[in-house]
Amino acid sequence: PFSTKEPCGGDRAFGPGTMLFANIDDGYLEGLLRGYRGGILTDQDYVNLRQCETIDDMKMHLSSTEYGNFLQNEPSPITSTTLQDKCTEKLVEEFNFLKNQAVEPMATFMEYITYKYMIDNIMLVLTGTLNQRDTNELLEKCHPLGKFDSMATLCIATNASELYRMVLVDTPLGKYFSDCLSSQDLDEINIEIIRNTLYKAYYEDFYDFCQKVGGGTAEVMAGILELEADRKAINITINSLTEPSIIKVRDQLYPKVGKLYPSATGISEKKGSNYCSKLAQCVEPETIKTTLDAFPEYKKALESLGAEAGFGESEGSLEKDFDELEVNLNMLAFEQQFHYGMYYAFVKLKEQEIRNIVWIADCISQGEKGEIDRYLVTIF
């Protein structure tokens, strides 16, 4: 006989009753999701958007897609910021509709998706607080998917210690803070180090959860999260090339998941009196490329690193190449059924779509339509 549940009560194992039992809890939501996926902009849509002369022209074209009349109450001229806010509102509306009807373990999976935005929101407010900026203004800039009930309390806190004591320990991210940070650390450690430490804990925790769910979820999410973790490790290494204080703690920031772990980011070699990973020892772009030669999937993305065009341009090309890798994996998530990875993939694809729309709008408003293809990543 075939089991319909994994040991943790997660994904159904593949067997004669797989479709029957999967559809009891998740069939309706998967149907909705695939409908949402069908509304993602196509290559032809981007061809039409390239031909627009103003953002108002973009509004007219987008009204003929699944976005509909989402800008009908916005006065002209429409800015790219308004466009981004309204596109994000539509994504949040669709995501919350799915999330509010999910049952376990999918409900917990959907919560994990929001943790990333919570980290970004908290770090945004933390940065503003340390720089004596008005917290209320920062709250307006927070991503809607990462907002939580006690965020209003952030306005009362006057320093980082109060932020931790009054708010952070009571959020779903409290376990990440308590595991790797103290309230004093929030005052003393570089903001980027704190952010990357939290992401490391998040990726490892989310990866473990998906493996416990098992089945297609474990398989699909393993590939997606491994790529994101590797991208994070590579970005940490590149961005810290001129920061000796961060170079010393690189190994503490690298996620212990991904294709780079443990061969490139695991503690493997002795340097002086300490042991550190191969990637953590890199202090030049060329040594990074040499260290990662064993990973052909990242070769194209790293080709432009340290190019003569300049560090800023090579960094932009690197980000686009990784965006394309992520889009490809997220598209493949829809080739399978009866797993939760496609819900995560949908959010990531919509995020990329919003970045594309905003980039096109910025290029049009600045009269630089020739630059559109530089960072545009088409999806379907």
Coordinates of C-alpha atoms in Angstrom, one line a residue:
P1 CA 0.0 0.0 0.0
F2 CA 1.0 3.6 -0.7
S3 CA 1.2 6.1 2.2
T4 CA -0.7 9.3 1.5
K5 CA 1.3 11.3 4.1
E6 CA 5.0 11.9 4.8
P7 CA 6.2 11.3 8.3
C8 CA 5.8 14.9 9.2
G9 CA 2.3 15.2 7.8
G10 CA 3.5 17.0 4.7
D11 CA 3.4 16.3 1.0
R12 CA 1.7 13.2 -0.2
A13 CA 4.0 10.4 -1.5
F14 CA 3.5 9.5 -5.2
G15 CA 1.0 6.7 -5.6
P16 CA -2.4 5.7 -7.0
G17 CA -4.2 8.1 -4.7
T18 CA -1.9 11.1 -5.0
M19 CA -4.2 13.3 -7.1
L20 CA -7.2 12.4 -5.1
F21 CA -5.7 13.2 -1.6
A22 CA -3.7 16.2 -2.8
N23 CA -6.8 17.9 -4.3
I24 CA -8.8 17.5 -1.0
D25 CA -6.8 20.3 0.7
D26 CA -4.9 22.0 -2.1
G27 CA -6.6 21.4 -5.4
Y28 CA -8.7 24.5 -5.5
L29 CA -5.7 26.7 -4.5
E30 CA -3.5 25.1 -7.1
G31 CA -6.1 25.8 -9.8
L32 CA -6.3 29.5 -8.7
L33 CA -2.5 29.7 -8.7
R34 CA -2.2 28.3 -12.2
G35 CA -4.8 30.9 -13.3
Y36 CA -2.7 33.7 -11.7
R37 CA 0.4 32.2 -13.4
G38 CA -1.4 32.5 -16.8
G39 CA -1.6 36.2 -16.2
I40 CA 2.1 36.8 -16.1
L41 CA 3.3 39.1 -18.9
T42 CA 4.6 37.4 -22.0
D43 CA 7.4 38.3 -24.4
Q44 CA 4.8 40.0 -26.7
D45 CA 3.6 42.1 -23.8
Y46 CA 7.2 43.4 -23.3
V47 CA 7.5 44.1 -27.0
N48 CA 4.4 46.3 -26.7
L49 CA 5.7 48.0 -23.5
R50 CA 9.0 48.8 -25.3
Q51 CA 7.0 50.8 -27.9
C52 CA 5.3 53.0 -25.3
E53 CA 6.4 56.7 -25.3
T54 CA 5.0 57.6 -21.8
I55 CA 4.0 55.8 -18.7
D56 CA 0.4 56.6 -19.5
D57 CA 0.9 54.6 -22.7
M58 CA 2.1 51.7 -20.5
K59 CA -1.0 52.1 -18.4
M60 CA -3.2 51.6 -21.5
H61 CA -1.4 48.4 -22.5
L62 CA -1.3 47.0 -19.0
S63 CA -5.1 47.5 -18.8
S64 CA -5.5 44.9 -21.6
T65 CA -3.6 42.3 -19.5
E66 CA -4.5 40.7 -16.2
Y67 CA -3.6 43.9 -14.4
G68 CA -6.9 45.4 -15.7
N69 CA -7.9 48.8 -14.6
F70 CA -5.6 48.9 -11.5
L71 CA -4.4 52.4 -12.4
Q72 CA -7.9 53.9 -13.2
N73 CA -8.0 56.1 -10.1
E74 CA -4.5 57.5 -10.5
P75 CA -4.2 61.0 -12.0
S76 CA -1.8 61.6 -14.9
P77 CA 1.1 61.8 -15.2
I78 CA 1.8 58.5 -13.5
T79 CA 5.2 58.0 -11.9
S80 CA 7.2 54.7 -11.8
T81 CA 6.8 54.7 -8.0
T82 CA 3.0 54.7 -8.4
L83 CA 3.3 51.9 -10.9
Q84 CA 5.4 49.9 -8.5
D85 CA 3.1 50.4 -5.6
K86 CA 0.0 49.4 -7.6
C87 CA 1.6 46.3 -9.1
T88 CA 2.8 45.3 -5.6
E89 CA -0.7 45.8 -4.3
K90 CA -2.1 43.4 -6.9
L91 CA 0.5 40.7 -6.0
V92 CA -0.2 41.1 -2.3
E93 CA -3.9 40.8 -2.9
E94 CA -3.5 37.5 -4.8
F95 CA -1.0 36.1 -2.4
N96 CA -3.1 36.8 0.7
F97 CA -6.2 35.3 -1.0
L98 CA -4.2 32.0 -1.4
K99 CA -2.6 32.3 2.1
N100 CA -5.9 32.9 3.9
Q101 CA -7.4 29.7 2.6
A102 CA -4.4 27.4 3.0
V103 CA -4.3 24.5 5.5
E104 CA -1.3 22.9 7.1
P105 CA 1.4 22.3 6.2
M106 CA 0.9 24.7 3.3
A107 CA -0.2 27.5 5.7
T108 CA 3.2 27.3 7.4
F109 CA 4.9 27.3 4.0
M110 CA 3.1 30.5 3.1
E111 CA 4.2 32.1 6.3
Y112 CA 7.8 31.2 5.5
I113 CA 7.4 33.2 2.2
T114 CA 6.6 36.3 4.2
Y115 CA 9.6 36.0 6.5
K116 CA 11.9 37.4 3.9
Y117 CA 9.9 40.6 3.7
M118 CA 9.8 40.8 7.4
I119 CA 13.6 40.7 7.6
D120 CA 13.8 43.5 5.0
N121 CA 11.2 45.6 6.7
I122 CA 12.8 45.3 10.2
M123 CA 16.2 46.1 8.8
L124 CA 14.8 49.1 7.0
V125 CA 13.3 50.4 10.3
L126 CA 16.5 49.5 12.2
T127 CA 18.7 51.4 9.8
G128 CA 16.4 54.4 10.0
T129 CA 16.3 54.3 13.8
L130 CA 20.1 54.1 14.1
N131 CA 20.3 57.1 11.7
Q132 CA 17.8 59.1 13.7
R133 CA 15.2 59.1 10.9
D134 CA 11.5 59.3 11.5
T135 CA 10.2 55.7 11.9
N136 CA 6.7 56.6 10.7
E137 CA 8.1 57.5 7.3
L138 CA 10.0 54.3 7.1
L139 CA 6.9 52.2 7.9
E140 CA 5.3 53.6 4.8
K141 CA 8.2 52.2 2.7
C142 CA 7.9 48.7 4.2
H143 CA 6.8 45.9 1.9
P144 CA 3.1 44.9 2.6
L145 CA 3.9 41.2 2.7
G146 CA 6.4 41.7 5.5
K147 CA 4.1 43.8 7.8
F148 CA 3.0 42.4 11.1
D149 CA 0.7 43.5 13.9
S150 CA 3.3 44.9 16.2
M151 CA 5.1 47.0 13.6
A152 CA 3.4 50.1 15.0
T153 CA 5.4 49.5 18.2
L154 CA 8.5 50.3 16.2
C155 CA 7.5 53.9 16.2
I156 CA 7.8 54.0 20.0
A157 CA 11.3 52.5 20.2
T158 CA 14.0 55.2 20.4
N159 CA 17.0 52.9 20.0
A160 CA 18.0 49.4 18.7
S161 CA 17.9 47.8 22.1
E162 CA 14.3 48.8 22.6
L163 CA 13.5 47.5 19.1
Y164 CA 14.8 44.1 20.1
R165 CA 13.2 44.0 23.5
M166 CA 9.8 45.4 22.6
V167 CA 9.2 44.0 19.1
L168 CA 11.7 41.6 17.5
V169 CA 11.5 38.9 20.1
D170 CA 7.7 38.6 19.6
T171 CA 7.8 38.3 15.8
P172 CA 8.1 35.0 13.9
L173 CA 11.7 36.1 13.3
G174 CA 12.5 36.1 17.0
K175 CA 14.1 32.7 16.8
Y176 CA 16.6 34.0 14.2
F177 CA 17.5 37.0 16.3
S178 CA 17.8 35.0 19.5
D179 CA 19.9 32.4 17.9
C180 CA 22.5 34.7 16.4
L181 CA 22.1 38.2 17.9
S182 CA 21.9 39.9 21.2
S183 CA 20.3 43.3 21.9
Q184 CA 23.9 44.8 22.1
D185 CA 24.8 43.4 18.7
L186 CA 22.0 45.5 17.1
D187 CA 24.0 48.6 18.2
E188 CA 27.5 47.4 17.3
I189 CA 27.4 45.2 14.3
N190 CA 27.3 46.6 10.8
I191 CA 23.8 46.6 9.4
E192 CA 24.7 44.4 6.5
I193 CA 26.2 41.8 8.7
I194 CA 23.0 41.6 10.7
R195 CA 20.9 41.3 7.6
N196 CA 23.1 38.6 6.1
T197 CA 23.1 36.7 9.4
L198 CA 19.4 36.7 9.5
Y199 CA 19.1 35.6 5.9
K200 CA 21.5 32.7 6.7
A201 CA 19.3 31.5 9.5
Y202 CA 16.2 32.0 7.3
Y203 CA 17.5 30.0 4.4
E204 CA 18.6 27.1 6.6
D205 CA 15.3 27.0 8.5
F206 CA 13.2 27.2 5.4
Y207 CA 15.3 24.6 3.6
D208 CA 14.9 22.2 6.6
F209 CA 11.1 22.8 6.7
C210 CA 10.8 22.0 3.0
Q211 CA 12.8 18.8 3.4
K212 CA 10.5 17.7 6.2
V213 CA 7.5 18.3 4.0
G214 CA 9.1 16.0 1.5
G215 CA 7.8 15.0 -2.0
G216 CA 7.8 17.5 -4.8
T217 CA 8.0 20.4 -2.4
A218 CA 11.4 19.2 -1.1
E219 CA 12.7 18.6 -4.6
V220 CA 11.6 21.9 -6.2
M221 CA 12.4 24.1 -3.2
A222 CA 15.8 22.5 -2.7
G223 CA 16.9 23.8 -6.2
I224 CA 15.4 27.2 -5.7
L225 CA 16.7 27.8 -2.2
E226 CA 20.1 26.4 -3.0
L227 CA 20.5 28.9 -5.9
E228 CA 19.3 31.8 -3.7
A229 CA 21.7 30.8 -0.9
D230 CA 24.6 30.5 -3.3
R231 CA 23.8 33.9 -4.8
K232 CA 23.8 35.4 -1.3
A233 CA 27.2 33.8 -0.5
I234 CA 28.7 35.1 -3.8
N235 CA 27.2 38.6 -3.2
I236 CA 28.6 38.7 0.4
T237 CA 32.0 37.8 -1.0
I238 CA 32.0 40.5 -3.7
N239 CA 30.5 43.2 -1.6
S240 CA 33.0 42.7 1.2
L241 CA 36.2 42.9 -1.0
T242 CA 36.9 46.4 0.3
E243 CA 35.6 45.8 3.8
P244 CA 38.2 44.0 6.0
S245 CA 35.9 43.9 9.0
I246 CA 33.4 41.8 7.0
I247 CA 36.0 39.6 5.4
K248 CA 36.8 38.3 8.9
V249 CA 33.3 37.1 9.5
R250 CA 32.4 35.9 6.0
D251 CA 32.1 32.2 7.1
Q252 CA 29.6 33.2 9.8
L253 CA 27.4 34.7 7.1
Y254 CA 27.5 32.0 4.4
P255 CA 24.3 29.8 4.5
K256 CA 25.0 26.1 5.1
V257 CA 22.8 25.1 2.2
G258 CA 23.4 25.3 -1.6
K259 CA 25.7 23.8 -4.1
L260 CA 28.7 25.9 -2.8
Y261 CA 28.4 24.2 0.6
P262 CA 30.6 22.6 1.8
S263 CA 33.2 22.5 -0.9
A264 CA 33.5 26.4 -1.3
T265 CA 31.7 27.8 1.7
G266 CA 32.4 25.1 4.3
I267 CA 35.2 25.4 6.8
S268 CA 37.9 23.5 5.0
E269 CA 41.3 25.1 5.1
K270 CA 43.6 26.5 7.8
K271 CA 44.7 30.1 7.4
G272 CA 47.0 31.2 10.2
S273 CA 45.5 30.1 13.4
N274 CA 42.0 29.8 12.1
Y275 CA 40.1 27.6 9.7
C276 CA 38.1 29.2 6.9
S277 CA 36.4 28.3 3.7
K278 CA 37.9 28.7 0.2
L279 CA 35.4 31.4 -0.8
A280 CA 36.1 33.4 2.5
Q281 CA 39.8 33.7 1.5
C282 CA 39.1 35.5 -1.7
V283 CA 40.2 39.1 -1.8
E284 CA 40.1 39.8 -5.5
P285 CA 37.5 39.2 -8.3
E286 CA 39.8 36.8 -10.1
T287 CA 40.2 34.6 -7.1
I288 CA 36.5 34.4 -6.7
K289 CA 36.1 33.3 -10.3
T290 CA 38.9 30.7 -9.9
T291 CA 37.4 29.3 -6.7
L292 CA 34.0 28.9 -8.4
D293 CA 35.3 27.4 -11.6
A294 CA 34.0 24.0 -10.3
F295 CA 30.4 25.3 -10.6
P296 CA 29.6 25.6 -14.3
E297 CA 26.1 26.8 -13.6
Y298 CA 27.5 30.1 -12.3
K299 CA 30.3 30.5 -14.9
K300 CA 28.3 32.8 -17.2
A301 CA 27.1 35.0 -14.3
L302 CA 30.7 35.4 -13.1
E303 CA 32.3 36.2 -16.5
S304 CA 31.7 39.9 -16.2
L305 CA 33.1 40.1 -12.6
G306 CA 36.0 42.5 -12.5
A307 CA 35.5 43.4 -16.2
E308 CA 37.1 46.5 -17.7
A309 CA 33.7 48.0 -18.1
G310 CA 33.8 48.9 -14.5
F311 CA 32.7 47.3 -11.2
G312 CA 29.3 48.9 -11.2
E313 CA 28.4 47.6 -14.7
S314 CA 29.9 44.1 -14.0
E315 CA 27.9 43.9 -10.8
G316 CA 24.7 44.8 -12.7
S317 CA 25.4 42.2 -15.3
L318 CA 26.0 39.6 -12.5
E319 CA 22.6 40.4 -10.9
K320 CA 20.8 40.1 -14.3
D321 CA 22.5 36.7 -14.9
F322 CA 21.4 35.4 -11.5
D323 CA 17.9 36.8 -12.1
E324 CA 17.7 34.8 -15.3
L325 CA 18.9 31.6 -13.4
E326 CA 16.2 32.2 -10.8
V327 CA 13.4 32.9 -13.3
N328 CA 14.3 29.6 -15.2
L329 CA 14.1 27.6 -12.0
N330 CA 10.8 29.3 -10.9
M331 CA 9.3 28.6 -14.3
L332 CA 10.2 24.9 -14.1
A333 CA 8.4 24.7 -10.7
F334 CA 5.1 24.8 -12.7
E335 CA 6.0 21.7 -14.7
Q336 CA 5.2 19.5 -11.6
Q337 CA 2.0 19.2 -9.6
F338 CA 1.0 18.5 -6.0
H339 CA 3.8 20.6 -4.4
Y340 CA 4.1 24.0 -2.7
G341 CA 7.2 25.2 -4.5
M342 CA 5.0 26.7 -7.2
Y343 CA 3.5 29.2 -4.7
Y344 CA 7.0 30.4 -3.9
A345 CA 7.9 30.5 -7.5
F346 CA 4.8 32.5 -8.4
V347 CA 5.8 35.3 -5.9
K348 CA 9.3 35.4 -7.2
L349 CA 8.2 35.6 -10.8
K350 CA 5.8 38.4 -10.0
E351 CA 8.5 40.2 -8.2
Q352 CA 10.7 40.0 -11.4
E353 CA 7.8 41.1 -13.5
I354 CA 7.3 44.2 -11.3
R355 CA 11.0 45.0 -11.5
N356 CA 10.7 44.7 -15.3
I357 CA 7.7 47.1 -15.5
V358 CA 9.4 49.7 -13.2
W359 CA 12.7 49.5 -15.2
I360 CA 10.9 50.1 -18.5
A361 CA 8.9 52.9 -16.9
D362 CA 12.2 54.5 -15.6
C363 CA 13.9 54.2 -19.0
I364 CA 10.9 55.8 -20.8
S365 CA 10.5 58.7 -18.3
Q366 CA 14.3 59.4 -18.6
G367 CA 14.4 59.2 -22.4
E368 CA 16.7 56.1 -22.3
K369 CA 14.6 53.5 -24.1
G370 CA 17.8 52.1 -25.6
E371 CA 18.8 50.9 -22.1
I372 CA 15.7 48.8 -21.6
D373 CA 17.3 45.5 -22.5
R374 CA 20.2 46.0 -20.2
Y375 CA 18.4 44.7 -17.1
L376 CA 15.1 43.4 -18.5
V377 CA 14.5 39.7 -17.7
T378 CA 11.6 38.2 -19.7
I379 CA 9.7 35.3 -18.1
F380 CA 7.4 33.5 -20.5

